Coordinates of C-alpha atoms and ligand atoms in Angstrom, one line a residue:
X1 CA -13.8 -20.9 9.8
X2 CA -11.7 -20.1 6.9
X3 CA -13.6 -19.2 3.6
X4 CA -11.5 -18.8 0.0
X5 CA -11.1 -14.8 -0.5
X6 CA -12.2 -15.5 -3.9
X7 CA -15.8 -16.8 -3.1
X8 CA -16.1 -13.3 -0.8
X9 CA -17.3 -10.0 -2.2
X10 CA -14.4 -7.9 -2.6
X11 CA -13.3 -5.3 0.3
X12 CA -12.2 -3.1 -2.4
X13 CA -13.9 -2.5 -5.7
X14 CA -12.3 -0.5 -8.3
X15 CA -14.6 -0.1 -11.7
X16 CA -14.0 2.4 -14.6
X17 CA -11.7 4.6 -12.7
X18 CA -10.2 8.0 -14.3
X19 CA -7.9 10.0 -12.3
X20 CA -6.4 13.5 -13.4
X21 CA -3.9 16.3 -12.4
X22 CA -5.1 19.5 -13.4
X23 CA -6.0 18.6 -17.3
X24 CA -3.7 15.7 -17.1
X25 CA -5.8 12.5 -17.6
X26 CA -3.5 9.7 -16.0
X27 CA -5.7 6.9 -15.1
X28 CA -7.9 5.5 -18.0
X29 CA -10.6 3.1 -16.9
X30 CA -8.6 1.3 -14.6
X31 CA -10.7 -1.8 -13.0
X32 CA -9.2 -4.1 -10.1
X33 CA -10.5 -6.1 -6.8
X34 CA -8.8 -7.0 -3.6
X35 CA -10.1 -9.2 -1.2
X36 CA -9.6 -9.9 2.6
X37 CA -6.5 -10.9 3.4
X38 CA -4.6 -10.4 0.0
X39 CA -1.6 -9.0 -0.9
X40 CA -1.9 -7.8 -4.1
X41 CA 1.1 -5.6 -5.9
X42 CA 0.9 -3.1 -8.6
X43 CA 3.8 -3.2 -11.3
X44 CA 4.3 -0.9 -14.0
X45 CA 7.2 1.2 -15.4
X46 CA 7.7 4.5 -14.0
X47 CA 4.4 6.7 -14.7
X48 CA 2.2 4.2 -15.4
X49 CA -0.1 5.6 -12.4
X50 CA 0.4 3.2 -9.6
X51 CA 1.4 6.2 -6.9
X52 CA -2.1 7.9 -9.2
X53 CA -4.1 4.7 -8.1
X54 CA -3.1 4.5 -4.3
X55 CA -3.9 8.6 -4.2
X56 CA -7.1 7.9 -6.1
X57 CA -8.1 5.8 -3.3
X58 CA -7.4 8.0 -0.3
X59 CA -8.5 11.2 -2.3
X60 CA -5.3 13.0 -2.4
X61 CA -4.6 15.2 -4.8
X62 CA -6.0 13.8 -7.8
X63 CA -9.3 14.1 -9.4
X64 CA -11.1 11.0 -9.5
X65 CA -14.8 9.6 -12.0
X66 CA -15.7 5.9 -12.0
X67 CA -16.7 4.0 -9.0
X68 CA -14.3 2.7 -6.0
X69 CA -15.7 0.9 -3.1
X70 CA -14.5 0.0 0.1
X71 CA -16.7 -2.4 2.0
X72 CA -20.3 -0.8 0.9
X73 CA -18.8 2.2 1.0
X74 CA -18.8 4.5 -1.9
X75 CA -15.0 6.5 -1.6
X76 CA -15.6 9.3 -3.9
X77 CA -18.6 10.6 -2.1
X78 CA -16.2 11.0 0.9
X79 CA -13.9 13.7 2.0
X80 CA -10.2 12.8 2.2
X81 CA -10.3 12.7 6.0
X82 CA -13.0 10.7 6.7
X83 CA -11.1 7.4 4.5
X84 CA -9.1 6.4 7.6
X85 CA -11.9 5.9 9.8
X86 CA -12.8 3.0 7.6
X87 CA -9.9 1.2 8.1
X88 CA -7.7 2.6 5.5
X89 CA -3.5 3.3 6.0
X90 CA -1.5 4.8 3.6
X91 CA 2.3 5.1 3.8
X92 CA 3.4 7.1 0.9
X93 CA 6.3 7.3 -0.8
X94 CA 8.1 10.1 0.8
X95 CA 6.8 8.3 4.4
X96 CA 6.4 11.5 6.4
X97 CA 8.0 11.3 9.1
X98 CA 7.4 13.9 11.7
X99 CA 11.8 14.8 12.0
X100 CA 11.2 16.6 15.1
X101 CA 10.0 14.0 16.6
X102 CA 11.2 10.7 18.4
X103 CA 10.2 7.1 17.9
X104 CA 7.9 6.9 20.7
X105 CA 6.5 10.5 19.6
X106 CA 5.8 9.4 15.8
X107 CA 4.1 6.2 17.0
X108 CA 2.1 8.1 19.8
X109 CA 1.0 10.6 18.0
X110 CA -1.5 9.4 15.5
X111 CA -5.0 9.4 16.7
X112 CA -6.5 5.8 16.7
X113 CA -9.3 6.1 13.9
X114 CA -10.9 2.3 14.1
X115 CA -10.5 -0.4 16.5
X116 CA -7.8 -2.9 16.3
X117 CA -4.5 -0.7 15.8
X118 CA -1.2 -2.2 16.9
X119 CA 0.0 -1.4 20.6
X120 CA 3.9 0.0 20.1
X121 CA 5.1 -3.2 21.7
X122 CA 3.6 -4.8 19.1
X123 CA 4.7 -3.0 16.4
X124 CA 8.1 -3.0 18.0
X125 CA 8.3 -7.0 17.7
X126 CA 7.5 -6.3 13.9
X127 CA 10.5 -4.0 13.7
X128 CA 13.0 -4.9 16.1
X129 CA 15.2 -2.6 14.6
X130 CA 12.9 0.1 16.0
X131 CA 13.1 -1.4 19.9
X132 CA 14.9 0.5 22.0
X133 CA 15.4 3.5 19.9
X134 CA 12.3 5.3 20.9
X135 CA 14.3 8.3 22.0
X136 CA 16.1 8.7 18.4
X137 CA 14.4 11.8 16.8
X138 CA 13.1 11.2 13.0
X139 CA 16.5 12.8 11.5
X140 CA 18.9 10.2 12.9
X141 CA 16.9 7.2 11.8
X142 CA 18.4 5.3 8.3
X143 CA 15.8 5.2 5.5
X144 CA 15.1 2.1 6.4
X145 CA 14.2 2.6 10.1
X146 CA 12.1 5.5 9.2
X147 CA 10.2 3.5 6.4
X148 CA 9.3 0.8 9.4
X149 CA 8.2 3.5 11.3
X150 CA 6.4 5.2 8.6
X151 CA 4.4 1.8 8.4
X152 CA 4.3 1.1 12.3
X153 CA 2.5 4.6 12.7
X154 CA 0.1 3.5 10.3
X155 CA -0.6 0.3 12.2
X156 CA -1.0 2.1 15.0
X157 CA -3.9 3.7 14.0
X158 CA -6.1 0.6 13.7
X159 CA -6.1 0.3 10.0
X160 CA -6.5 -2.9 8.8
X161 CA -6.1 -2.0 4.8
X162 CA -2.7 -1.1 4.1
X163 CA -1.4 0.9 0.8
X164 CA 2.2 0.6 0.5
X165 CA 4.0 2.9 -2.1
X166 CA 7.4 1.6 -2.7
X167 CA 8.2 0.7 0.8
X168 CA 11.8 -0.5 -0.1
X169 CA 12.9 2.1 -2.4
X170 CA 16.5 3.1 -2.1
X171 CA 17.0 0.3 0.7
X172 CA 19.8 -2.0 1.3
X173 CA 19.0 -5.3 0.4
X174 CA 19.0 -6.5 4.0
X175 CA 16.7 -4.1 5.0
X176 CA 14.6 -4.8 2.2
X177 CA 14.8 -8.3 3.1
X178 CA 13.2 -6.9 6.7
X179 CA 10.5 -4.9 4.9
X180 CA 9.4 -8.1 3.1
X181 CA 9.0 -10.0 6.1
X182 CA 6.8 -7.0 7.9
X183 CA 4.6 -7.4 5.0
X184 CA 4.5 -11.5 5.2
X185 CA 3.9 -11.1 8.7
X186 CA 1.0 -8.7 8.4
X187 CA -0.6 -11.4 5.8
X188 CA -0.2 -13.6 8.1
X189 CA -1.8 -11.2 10.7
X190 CA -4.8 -11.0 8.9
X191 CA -4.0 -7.6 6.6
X192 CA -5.0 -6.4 3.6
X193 CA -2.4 -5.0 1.3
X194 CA -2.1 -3.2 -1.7
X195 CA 1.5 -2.7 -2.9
X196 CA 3.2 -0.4 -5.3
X197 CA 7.1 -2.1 -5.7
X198 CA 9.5 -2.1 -8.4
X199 CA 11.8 -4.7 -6.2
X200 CA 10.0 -7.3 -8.2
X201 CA 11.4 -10.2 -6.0
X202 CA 10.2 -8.5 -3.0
X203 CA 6.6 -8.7 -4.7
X204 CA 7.1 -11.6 -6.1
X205 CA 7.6 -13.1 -2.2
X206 CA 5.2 -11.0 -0.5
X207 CA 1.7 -11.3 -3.1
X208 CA -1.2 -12.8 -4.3
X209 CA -2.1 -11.6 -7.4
X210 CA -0.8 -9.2 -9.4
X211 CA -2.0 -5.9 -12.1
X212 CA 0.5 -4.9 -14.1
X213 CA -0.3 -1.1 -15.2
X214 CA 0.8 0.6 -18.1
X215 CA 0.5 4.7 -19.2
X216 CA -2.6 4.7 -16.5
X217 CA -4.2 1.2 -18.0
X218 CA -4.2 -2.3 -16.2
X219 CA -2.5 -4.4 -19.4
X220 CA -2.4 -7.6 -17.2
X221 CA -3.4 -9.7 -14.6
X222 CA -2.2 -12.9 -12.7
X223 CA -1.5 -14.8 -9.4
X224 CA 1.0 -15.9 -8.2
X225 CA 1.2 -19.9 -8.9
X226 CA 1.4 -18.0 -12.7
X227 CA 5.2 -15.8 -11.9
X228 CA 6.9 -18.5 -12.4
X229 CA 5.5 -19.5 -16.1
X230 CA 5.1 -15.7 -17.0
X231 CA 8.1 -14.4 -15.2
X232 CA 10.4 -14.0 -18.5
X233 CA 7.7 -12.2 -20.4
X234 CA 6.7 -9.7 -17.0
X235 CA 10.3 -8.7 -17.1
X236 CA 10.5 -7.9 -20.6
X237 CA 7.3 -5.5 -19.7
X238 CA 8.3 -3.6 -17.0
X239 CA 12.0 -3.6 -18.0
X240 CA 13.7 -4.9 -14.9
Ligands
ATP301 P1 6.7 6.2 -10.3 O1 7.2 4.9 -9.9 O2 7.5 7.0 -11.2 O3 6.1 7.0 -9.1 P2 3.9 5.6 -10.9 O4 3.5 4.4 -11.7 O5 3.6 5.6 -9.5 O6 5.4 5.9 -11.2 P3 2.5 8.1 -11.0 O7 3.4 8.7 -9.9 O8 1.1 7.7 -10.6 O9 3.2 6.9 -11.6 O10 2.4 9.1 -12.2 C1 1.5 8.8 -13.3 C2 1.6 10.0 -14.2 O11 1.0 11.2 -13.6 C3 3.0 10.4 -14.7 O12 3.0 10.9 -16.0 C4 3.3 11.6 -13.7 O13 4.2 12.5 -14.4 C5 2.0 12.3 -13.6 N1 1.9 12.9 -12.2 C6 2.1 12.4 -11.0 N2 1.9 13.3 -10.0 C7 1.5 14.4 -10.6 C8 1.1 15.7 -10.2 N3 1.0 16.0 -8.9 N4 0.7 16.6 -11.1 C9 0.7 16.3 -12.4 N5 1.1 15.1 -12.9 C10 1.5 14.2 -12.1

């Protein structure tokens, strides 16, 4: 049976969050929900905080008061390494790729933290690009080929949350035409997915619902039947 995400408690609950560098206060109250199954994006001008919000999530690197929740579980009481167990991926910005290593090696090596993580065949059929090139070390891979295997490592390790940041960045459009359909497909697959992109057609095809931050605030809110009516206006905002 098939129930409307939006008459489900949330999986992830984000109230009243402040996250900071040092003394630098960069997230100010920030409230949002995603439910199972969504794809929701984050848009915002560069700084607004969205990298600060996916961070603020997995613990890393930022100090974090308010309240985020993930399932029942309270995520600031935890240590940083204990988030993937629950479920949780995270392929940053910079993707971390392990150079020395090849295809296979990247995909292998994660450890499997929770049940339900993506064999290599299957993440191959996600990337086909990546088939057959499992002996290509990290360094001779094109950004794009390393960004799918950024994400296919995090698959691997059974998490069924995924928080992109920027996942087509400094792509060619055909490969960010690839990327987009990954993310369709692991919708359709049954993923979560909270996206940070500033290719705002690729969000526009891939989400749910949107938050648009600004200077570490959410300023707005809306779904997706509303891009179309609101599209002009969202523009103007984040100045694309
Ligand atoms: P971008 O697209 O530029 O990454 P963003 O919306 O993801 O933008 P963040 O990277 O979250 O923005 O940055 C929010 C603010 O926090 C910016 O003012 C940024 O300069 C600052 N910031 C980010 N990382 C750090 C850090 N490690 N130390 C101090 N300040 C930081």
């Amino acid at each position: 049976m098939t129930t409307s995400p939006s008459t489900n408690a949330p999986l992830l609950q984000i109230r009243g969050l402040h996250a900071y560098y040092g003394q630098s206060h960069v997230l100010h109250g920030v409230n949002i929900q995603v439910h199972a199954g969504e794809t929701v994006s984050l848009l915002g001008r560069n700084g607004a905080g969205k990298t600060t919000l996916l961070r603020s999530i997995m613990g890393a690197h930022v100090r974090r008061e308010g309240e985020i929740r993930f399932r029942d579980v309270d995520l600031l009481s935890l240590p940083m390494h204990r988030i993937p167990r629950l479920g949780i991926g995270y392929v940053p910005e910079e993707r971390g790729i392990f150079s020395s290593l090849n295809v296979s090696e990247n995909l292998m090596l994660p450890p499997s933290f929770h049940e339900g993580g993506l064999s290599v065949e299957e993440i191959y059929h996600l990337f086909p690009n990546l088939k057959g090139r499992g002996n290509t070390s990290g360094t001779r891979l094109s950004g794009g080929e390393q960004q799918m295997l950024a994400i296919g490592r995090v698959l691997r390790t059974g998490a069924r949350f995924i928080l992109l940041d920027e996942p087509t960045e400094g792509l060619a459009p055909v490969v960010v035409e690839e990327i987009a359909l990954a993310i369709g497909e692991l919708k359709r697959k049954g993923f979560t997915v909270l996206l940070v992109e500033q290719n705002f057609d690729v969000a526009a095809a891939v989400s749910d619902r949107f938050y648009v931050l600004e200077k570490g605030r959410v300023v707005d809110e809306l779904r997706s039947e509303e891009l179309s009516s609101r599209r002009a206006s969202l523009e103007q905002a984040l100045g694309v």
